[in-house]
Amino acid sequence: MKIGKDVGKAAEILRNGGLVAIPTETVYGLAANAINPKAVAKIFEAKKRPSFDPLIIHLYDAERVVDFAFFEDENAKKLADAFWPGPLTMVLPKREIIPGITSSGLDTVGVRLPKHPLTRELLKILDFPLAAPSANLFGYVSPTTAQHVYDQLGEEVDYILDGGRSEVGLESTIIGFEDKQPTVFRRGGIPIDDIEEITGKVRVREHSTSNPQAPGMLSNHYSPHKILVPGPYKEVKRKFPEQTVGVLLFGDVDTDCPAEFELNLSQSGDLNEAAYHLFDMLRQMDKMKPEVFAFQFVPDTGLGQAINDRLKRAAVK
Ligand code: TXA
Ligand code: MG
């Protein structure tokens, strides 16, 4: 069986240089031994990921961060206390032991302590960190269930550790500390407001293809195969009169859209619930009849900022 809850089996595969999909509270990751370059190469192959896009390493224990990176920045330490284990990745100067393939030749490495109990159990029995990007084909929507991983990468992975549905549903927030200036590279599971309560004002580097600090942040990431158009259903339908149009809603909204073509991120207007549903619904769209989906941005506060970021990218074709 490719899918299961056998942590011992997952550990054995990873020790032998294999690939295991792991559940995290953000999204599922495609994991390999971060300090084994041959194992890490398999991640890039399986995902068809360009080699210039660096990976995040996942650890059990904050005390071991210093073995793999320089963990000296005061803000970084405070953020670790506040949010680890959890959906926060910190970009730190890397140590020699991290191979170039893992960090794509950068002199920094992204480090995270995930919160999911099954993956923590796994990390605890391993004596190396796990490099893991989201377990989707490059450029597509991140997976939030074992089945999502199986659908796209079932052939490529050796095992999928099934930890149920990812509880947050959005990837981690990524922050770096160059010149002591906290800089957010990707909005994610920890809202920027929560970070600023600890560090004070942060810089937000809007990611793009031309941003060498976060080369993976392509503007058309998270693309479902359907056309997403911002605007109310009525307007979008008018623009695409020949097409079947669906709608992705947030809150208790009435539209003229046939019910079978409607998806709702959160009927009650709850941003946490919307984050939890977002990637699954983007995948559902690809299985539905409409070629075009109307959507509206969610309120741009808290997790809403990360949700809107993903919606924006999903809408770029
Ligand atoms: O929630 C998450 O972060 C998930 C789970 C599995 O941990 N992982 C994830 O990995 O989203 P990935 O590879 O899909 O996205 C990580 C992003 C990439 O776009 C990469 O460019 C950026 O983090 N990144 C990694 N290392 C970096 C570094 N040293 N400096 C700047 N950006 C970095
Ligand atoms: Mg990804």
Short mmCIF file of C-alpha atoms and ligand atoms in Angstrom, two decimals:
data_model
loop_
_atom_site.label_atom_id
_atom_site.label_comp_id
_atom_site.label_asym_id
_atom_site.label_seq_id
_atom_site.Cartn_x
_atom_site.Cartn_y
_atom_site.Cartn_z
CA MET A 1 0.00 0.00 0.00
CA LYS A 2 1.32 3.39 -1.01
CA ILE A 3 -0.81 5.30 1.51
CA GLY A 4 -0.73 4.59 5.24
CA LYS A 5 0.11 5.71 8.76
CA ASP A 6 3.26 3.64 9.27
CA VAL A 7 5.87 6.06 10.61
CA GLY A 8 8.49 3.29 10.94
CA LYS A 9 8.12 2.38 7.28
CA ALA A 10 8.37 6.05 6.26
CA ALA A 11 11.57 6.42 8.31
CA GLU A 12 13.12 3.33 6.73
CA ILE A 13 12.43 4.58 3.20
CA LEU A 14 13.89 7.99 4.03
CA ARG A 15 17.03 6.45 5.57
CA ASN A 16 17.49 4.55 2.31
CA GLY A 17 17.30 7.73 0.24
CA GLY A 18 13.67 7.36 -0.87
CA LEU A 19 10.79 9.81 -1.18
CA VAL A 20 7.92 10.02 1.31
CA ALA A 21 5.01 12.45 1.22
CA ILE A 22 4.43 13.83 4.71
CA PRO A 23 1.40 15.53 6.25
CA THR A 24 1.93 18.95 7.75
CA GLU A 25 -0.52 21.45 9.20
CA THR A 26 0.04 23.70 6.15
CA VAL A 27 0.10 21.36 3.12
CA TYR A 28 1.59 17.93 2.34
CA GLY A 29 5.32 17.91 1.65
CA LEU A 30 7.40 15.68 -0.63
CA ALA A 31 10.23 14.69 1.69
CA ALA A 32 13.74 13.31 1.38
CA ASN A 33 16.87 13.33 3.53
CA ALA A 34 17.97 16.98 3.28
CA ILE A 35 21.66 16.17 3.62
CA ASN A 36 21.71 13.42 1.00
CA PRO A 37 22.09 15.13 -2.40
CA LYS A 38 20.99 12.05 -4.36
CA ALA A 39 17.80 11.76 -2.36
CA VAL A 40 17.10 15.48 -2.74
CA ALA A 41 17.62 15.24 -6.51
CA LYS A 42 14.66 12.84 -6.64
CA ILE A 43 12.39 15.56 -5.26
CA PHE A 44 13.25 17.90 -8.13
CA GLU A 45 12.73 15.11 -10.65
CA ALA A 46 9.41 13.97 -9.24
CA LYS A 47 7.96 17.49 -9.08
CA LYS A 48 9.53 18.63 -12.36
CA ARG A 49 10.80 21.51 -10.28
CA PRO A 50 13.52 23.77 -11.69
CA SER A 51 16.79 23.37 -9.81
CA PHE A 52 16.98 27.11 -9.04
CA ASP A 53 14.07 26.83 -6.59
CA PRO A 54 15.41 26.12 -3.06
CA LEU A 55 13.82 23.72 -0.56
CA ILE A 56 12.77 24.14 3.06
CA ILE A 57 14.25 21.81 5.67
CA HIS A 58 12.02 20.39 8.41
CA LEU A 59 13.24 19.62 11.92
CA TYR A 60 11.81 18.19 15.13
CA ASP A 61 13.67 20.30 17.60
CA ALA A 62 14.57 24.01 17.64
CA GLU A 63 17.75 23.13 19.48
CA ARG A 64 19.06 21.34 16.41
CA VAL A 65 18.62 24.33 14.10
CA VAL A 66 22.18 25.45 14.91
CA ASP A 67 23.53 22.21 13.42
CA PHE A 68 22.27 23.23 10.00
CA ALA A 69 22.05 27.04 10.03
CA PHE A 70 23.29 30.13 11.86
CA PHE A 71 20.49 30.93 14.26
CA GLU A 72 21.62 34.16 15.83
CA ASP A 73 19.21 36.86 14.78
CA GLU A 74 17.24 38.09 17.83
CA ASN A 75 13.97 38.39 15.93
CA ALA A 76 14.41 34.91 14.50
CA LYS A 77 14.79 33.49 18.00
CA LYS A 78 11.73 35.35 19.27
CA LEU A 79 9.66 34.17 16.33
CA ALA A 80 10.78 30.59 16.93
CA ASP A 81 9.60 30.83 20.54
CA ALA A 82 6.28 32.25 19.47
CA PHE A 83 5.39 30.16 16.43
CA TRP A 84 7.38 26.91 16.32
CA PRO A 85 6.25 24.24 15.81
CA GLY A 86 3.93 25.87 13.27
CA PRO A 87 3.44 27.42 9.85
CA LEU A 88 6.50 29.69 9.83
CA THR A 89 9.66 29.19 7.75
CA MET A 90 12.75 31.20 8.57
CA VAL A 91 15.45 31.83 5.99
CA LEU A 92 18.80 31.62 7.81
CA PRO A 93 22.46 31.56 6.71
CA LYS A 94 23.19 27.90 6.03
CA ARG A 95 25.97 25.70 7.31
CA GLU A 96 28.26 23.65 5.08
CA ILE A 97 26.39 20.43 5.84
CA ILE A 98 23.39 21.56 3.76
CA PRO A 99 24.18 20.52 0.19
CA GLY A 100 23.95 23.05 -2.64
CA ILE A 101 21.13 21.14 -4.29
CA THR A 102 18.93 21.61 -1.21
CA SER A 103 19.45 25.38 -1.08
CA SER A 104 19.78 25.79 -4.87
CA GLY A 105 23.23 27.24 -4.41
CA LEU A 106 22.05 30.05 -2.10
CA ASP A 107 24.01 30.69 1.09
CA THR A 108 20.76 30.58 3.09
CA VAL A 109 18.33 27.80 3.89
CA GLY A 110 14.64 27.84 4.83
CA VAL A 111 14.00 26.10 8.18
CA ARG A 112 10.70 25.03 9.68
CA LEU A 113 9.39 22.94 12.57
CA PRO A 114 6.06 21.55 11.40
CA LYS A 115 3.30 20.94 13.94
CA HIS A 116 1.53 17.85 12.58
CA PRO A 117 1.87 15.07 15.22
CA LEU A 118 2.55 12.24 12.74
CA THR A 119 5.32 14.16 11.00
CA ARG A 120 6.76 15.22 14.34
CA GLU A 121 6.85 11.56 15.35
CA LEU A 122 8.72 10.81 12.12
CA LEU A 123 11.19 13.69 12.50
CA LYS A 124 11.87 12.64 16.08
CA ILE A 125 13.15 9.20 15.08
CA LEU A 126 15.29 10.47 12.19
CA ASP A 127 18.76 11.86 12.76
CA PHE A 128 18.63 14.11 9.68
CA PRO A 129 16.29 16.93 8.60
CA LEU A 130 13.77 16.46 5.82
CA ALA A 131 13.86 18.66 2.75
CA ALA A 132 10.28 19.05 1.57
CA PRO A 133 8.55 21.29 -0.91
CA SER A 134 4.80 21.04 -1.33
CA ALA A 135 3.94 17.64 -2.83
CA ASN A 136 2.45 18.84 -6.11
CA LEU A 137 3.75 19.13 -9.64
CA PHE A 138 5.63 22.39 -10.04
CA GLY A 139 3.27 25.30 -10.64
CA TYR A 140 0.10 23.49 -9.59
CA VAL A 141 -2.03 23.83 -6.46
CA SER A 142 -0.49 22.49 -3.20
CA PRO A 143 -1.98 19.27 -1.76
CA THR A 144 -3.93 19.22 1.50
CA THR A 145 -4.82 15.50 1.56
CA ALA A 146 -2.97 12.21 0.97
CA GLN A 147 -5.31 11.61 -1.97
CA HIS A 148 -4.25 14.92 -3.60
CA VAL A 149 -0.65 13.72 -3.44
CA TYR A 150 -1.55 10.31 -4.80
CA ASP A 151 -3.45 11.83 -7.73
CA GLN A 152 -0.38 13.75 -8.97
CA LEU A 153 2.66 11.96 -7.62
CA GLY A 154 1.42 8.45 -6.78
CA GLU A 155 3.91 6.90 -9.20
CA GLU A 156 6.88 8.96 -8.04
CA VAL A 157 6.67 8.64 -4.25
CA ASP A 158 7.65 5.53 -2.34
CA TYR A 159 5.11 6.11 0.41
CA ILE A 160 2.48 8.64 1.47
CA LEU A 161 2.09 9.13 5.20
CA ASP A 162 -1.60 9.86 5.72
CA GLY A 163 -2.24 12.41 8.43
CA GLY A 164 -5.71 13.48 7.30
CA ARG A 165 -6.58 16.86 5.94
CA SER A 166 -4.06 19.70 6.51
CA GLU A 167 -5.52 21.86 9.22
CA VAL A 168 -4.30 25.30 8.05
CA GLY A 169 -4.50 24.66 4.31
CA LEU A 170 -2.04 27.36 3.19
CA GLU A 171 1.75 27.08 3.06
CA SER A 172 3.95 28.53 5.76
CA THR A 173 4.79 32.21 5.97
CA ILE A 174 8.43 32.69 4.89
CA ILE A 175 10.57 35.33 6.58
CA GLY A 176 14.24 36.25 6.27
CA PHE A 177 16.49 38.61 8.27
CA GLU A 178 19.06 40.06 5.90
CA ASP A 179 20.78 43.08 7.44
CA LYS A 180 18.67 42.46 10.55
CA GLN A 181 15.61 43.61 8.65
CA PRO A 182 12.75 41.08 8.93
CA THR A 183 11.44 40.53 5.39
CA VAL A 184 8.46 38.41 4.46
CA PHE A 185 9.01 36.52 1.20
CA ARG A 186 5.73 34.65 1.17
CA ARG A 187 2.51 35.30 3.01
CA GLY A 188 1.14 32.17 4.61
CA GLY A 189 -0.26 30.42 7.66
CA ILE A 190 0.98 33.02 10.18
CA PRO A 191 -0.58 36.42 9.43
CA ILE A 192 1.85 39.34 9.11
CA ASP A 193 0.09 41.19 11.93
CA ASP A 194 0.95 38.36 14.33
CA ILE A 195 4.60 38.51 13.28
CA GLU A 196 4.73 42.29 13.65
CA GLU A 197 3.48 42.02 17.23
CA ILE A 198 6.80 40.35 17.95
CA THR A 199 9.28 42.00 15.59
CA GLY A 200 7.75 45.37 14.87
CA LYS A 201 7.21 46.46 11.28
CA VAL A 202 8.39 43.97 8.64
CA ARG A 203 9.22 44.48 4.99
CA VAL A 204 7.09 42.53 2.54
CA ARG A 205 8.86 41.58 -0.64
CA GLU A 206 6.15 40.92 -3.21
CA HIS A 207 7.46 37.90 -4.97
CA SER A 208 7.91 37.70 -8.69
CA THR A 209 9.90 35.82 -11.26
CA SER A 210 12.56 38.51 -11.06
CA ASN A 211 13.05 38.21 -7.33
CA PRO A 212 16.18 36.14 -6.82
CA GLN A 213 15.55 35.86 -3.08
CA ALA A 214 12.53 33.67 -3.63
CA PRO A 215 12.98 32.24 -7.08
CA GLY A 216 10.09 29.84 -6.69
CA MET A 217 7.54 32.54 -6.21
CA LEU A 218 6.38 32.63 -9.78
CA SER A 219 3.38 34.82 -10.46
CA ASN A 220 1.42 31.93 -11.95
CA HIS A 221 1.95 29.48 -9.11
CA TYR A 222 -1.10 27.63 -7.75
CA SER A 223 -2.65 27.44 -11.21
CA PRO A 224 -5.66 25.23 -11.61
CA HIS A 225 -6.41 24.44 -15.24
CA LYS A 226 -9.55 26.56 -15.29
CA ILE A 227 -9.82 30.27 -16.01
CA LEU A 228 -10.37 32.31 -12.83
CA VAL A 229 -11.77 35.79 -13.25
CA PRO A 230 -12.21 38.29 -10.42
CA GLY A 231 -15.64 39.89 -10.26
CA PRO A 232 -19.27 39.12 -9.44
CA TYR A 233 -20.80 36.12 -11.23
CA LYS A 234 -23.14 38.30 -13.31
CA GLU A 235 -20.32 40.41 -14.73
CA VAL A 236 -18.08 37.48 -15.48
CA LYS A 237 -20.95 35.62 -17.17
CA ARG A 238 -21.50 38.68 -19.36
CA LYS A 239 -17.82 38.62 -20.38
CA PHE A 240 -17.95 34.92 -21.23
CA PRO A 241 -21.42 34.48 -22.79
CA GLU A 242 -20.50 31.31 -24.68
CA GLN A 243 -18.98 29.49 -21.70
CA THR A 244 -20.41 27.71 -18.70
CA VAL A 245 -19.39 29.88 -15.76
CA GLY A 246 -19.03 28.72 -12.16
CA VAL A 247 -18.36 30.74 -9.04
CA LEU A 248 -16.11 30.55 -5.99
CA LEU A 249 -17.85 32.37 -3.16
CA PHE A 250 -17.00 33.61 0.31
CA GLY A 251 -19.80 34.26 2.79
CA ASP A 252 -23.54 34.07 2.44
CA VAL A 253 -23.88 35.45 -1.09
CA ASP A 254 -26.71 34.99 -3.58
CA THR A 255 -25.84 34.57 -7.26
CA ASP A 256 -27.68 33.44 -10.40
CA CYS A 257 -25.15 30.66 -10.81
CA PRO A 258 -26.61 27.14 -10.95
CA ALA A 259 -25.99 25.51 -7.56
CA GLU A 260 -23.95 22.63 -9.02
CA PHE A 261 -21.38 25.13 -10.34
CA GLU A 262 -21.01 26.94 -7.02
CA LEU A 263 -18.26 26.48 -4.48
CA ASN A 264 -18.15 28.35 -1.17
CA LEU A 265 -14.91 28.88 0.74
CA SER A 266 -16.85 29.68 3.89
CA GLN A 267 -20.59 30.23 4.08
CA SER A 268 -20.16 31.96 7.43
CA GLY A 269 -17.37 34.25 6.20
CA ASP A 270 -14.65 32.66 8.35
CA LEU A 271 -11.12 33.20 6.96
CA ASN A 272 -9.65 30.15 8.72
CA GLU A 273 -12.30 27.97 7.15
CA ALA A 274 -11.68 29.59 3.77
CA ALA A 275 -7.95 28.85 4.00
CA TYR A 276 -8.76 25.25 4.91
CA HIS A 277 -10.96 24.86 1.81
CA LEU A 278 -9.09 26.95 -0.75
CA PHE A 279 -6.69 24.45 -2.37
CA ASP A 280 -9.19 21.62 -2.28
CA MET A 281 -11.74 23.80 -4.07
CA LEU A 282 -9.21 24.93 -6.69
CA ARG A 283 -8.68 21.22 -7.39
CA GLN A 284 -12.42 20.54 -7.44
CA MET A 285 -12.82 23.21 -10.13
CA ASP A 286 -10.62 21.19 -12.44
CA LYS A 287 -13.10 18.31 -12.19
CA MET A 288 -16.20 20.47 -12.75
CA LYS A 289 -17.87 21.41 -16.02
CA PRO A 290 -17.36 25.21 -16.13
CA GLU A 291 -14.29 26.42 -17.98
CA VAL A 292 -14.49 29.80 -16.26
CA PHE A 293 -14.96 30.60 -12.56
CA ALA A 294 -15.84 33.99 -11.14
CA PHE A 295 -14.42 34.78 -7.72
CA GLN A 296 -14.07 37.71 -5.36
CA PHE A 297 -11.18 38.48 -3.10
CA VAL A 298 -11.75 37.85 0.61
CA PRO A 299 -11.26 40.59 3.25
CA ASP A 300 -7.57 41.52 3.19
CA THR A 301 -6.92 41.00 6.91
CA GLY A 302 -5.21 38.19 8.85
CA LEU A 303 -5.12 34.97 6.82
CA GLY A 304 -7.12 36.78 4.14
CA GLN A 305 -3.89 38.32 2.81
CA ALA A 306 -2.39 34.91 2.09
CA ILE A 307 -5.66 33.67 0.61
CA ASN A 308 -5.84 36.69 -1.72
CA ASP A 309 -2.21 36.17 -2.71
CA ARG A 310 -2.98 32.58 -3.78
CA LEU A 311 -6.18 33.66 -5.57
CA LYS A 312 -4.26 36.31 -7.50
CA ARG A 313 -1.68 33.77 -8.62
CA ALA A 314 -4.29 31.14 -9.44
CA ALA A 315 -5.98 33.70 -11.70
CA VAL A 316 -2.87 34.42 -13.78
CA LYS A 317 -2.73 32.47 -17.04
O1 TXA B 1 4.21 25.11 4.34
C1 TXA B 1 5.23 24.95 3.68
O2 TXA B 1 6.15 25.77 3.68
C2 TXA B 1 5.34 23.67 2.84
C3 TXA B 1 5.40 22.49 3.81
C4 TXA B 1 5.60 21.18 3.10
O3 TXA B 1 6.42 22.71 4.75
N1 TXA B 1 6.46 23.72 1.99
C5 TXA B 1 6.50 24.53 0.88
O4 TXA B 1 7.65 24.38 0.14
O5 TXA B 1 5.61 25.28 0.58
P1 TXA B 1 7.78 24.93 -1.36
O6 TXA B 1 9.10 24.44 -1.81
O7 TXA B 1 6.60 24.50 -2.15
O8 TXA B 1 7.81 26.44 -1.19
C6 TXA B 1 8.89 27.03 -0.50
C7 TXA B 1 9.26 28.34 -1.08
C8 TXA B 1 9.82 28.22 -2.47
O9 TXA B 1 9.06 28.99 -3.35
C9 TXA B 1 11.23 28.75 -2.36
O10 TXA B 1 11.56 29.58 -3.44
C10 TXA B 1 11.22 29.52 -1.06
O11 TXA B 1 10.28 28.86 -0.26
N2 TXA B 1 12.52 29.39 -0.41
C11 TXA B 1 13.11 28.25 0.01
N3 TXA B 1 14.34 28.48 0.48
C12 TXA B 1 14.55 29.79 0.37
C13 TXA B 1 15.65 30.66 0.67
N4 TXA B 1 16.78 30.20 1.18
N5 TXA B 1 15.48 31.97 0.42
C14 TXA B 1 14.33 32.44 -0.10
N6 TXA B 1 13.27 31.67 -0.43
C15 TXA B 1 13.38 30.38 -0.20
MG MG B 2 5.12 24.77 -3.47
#
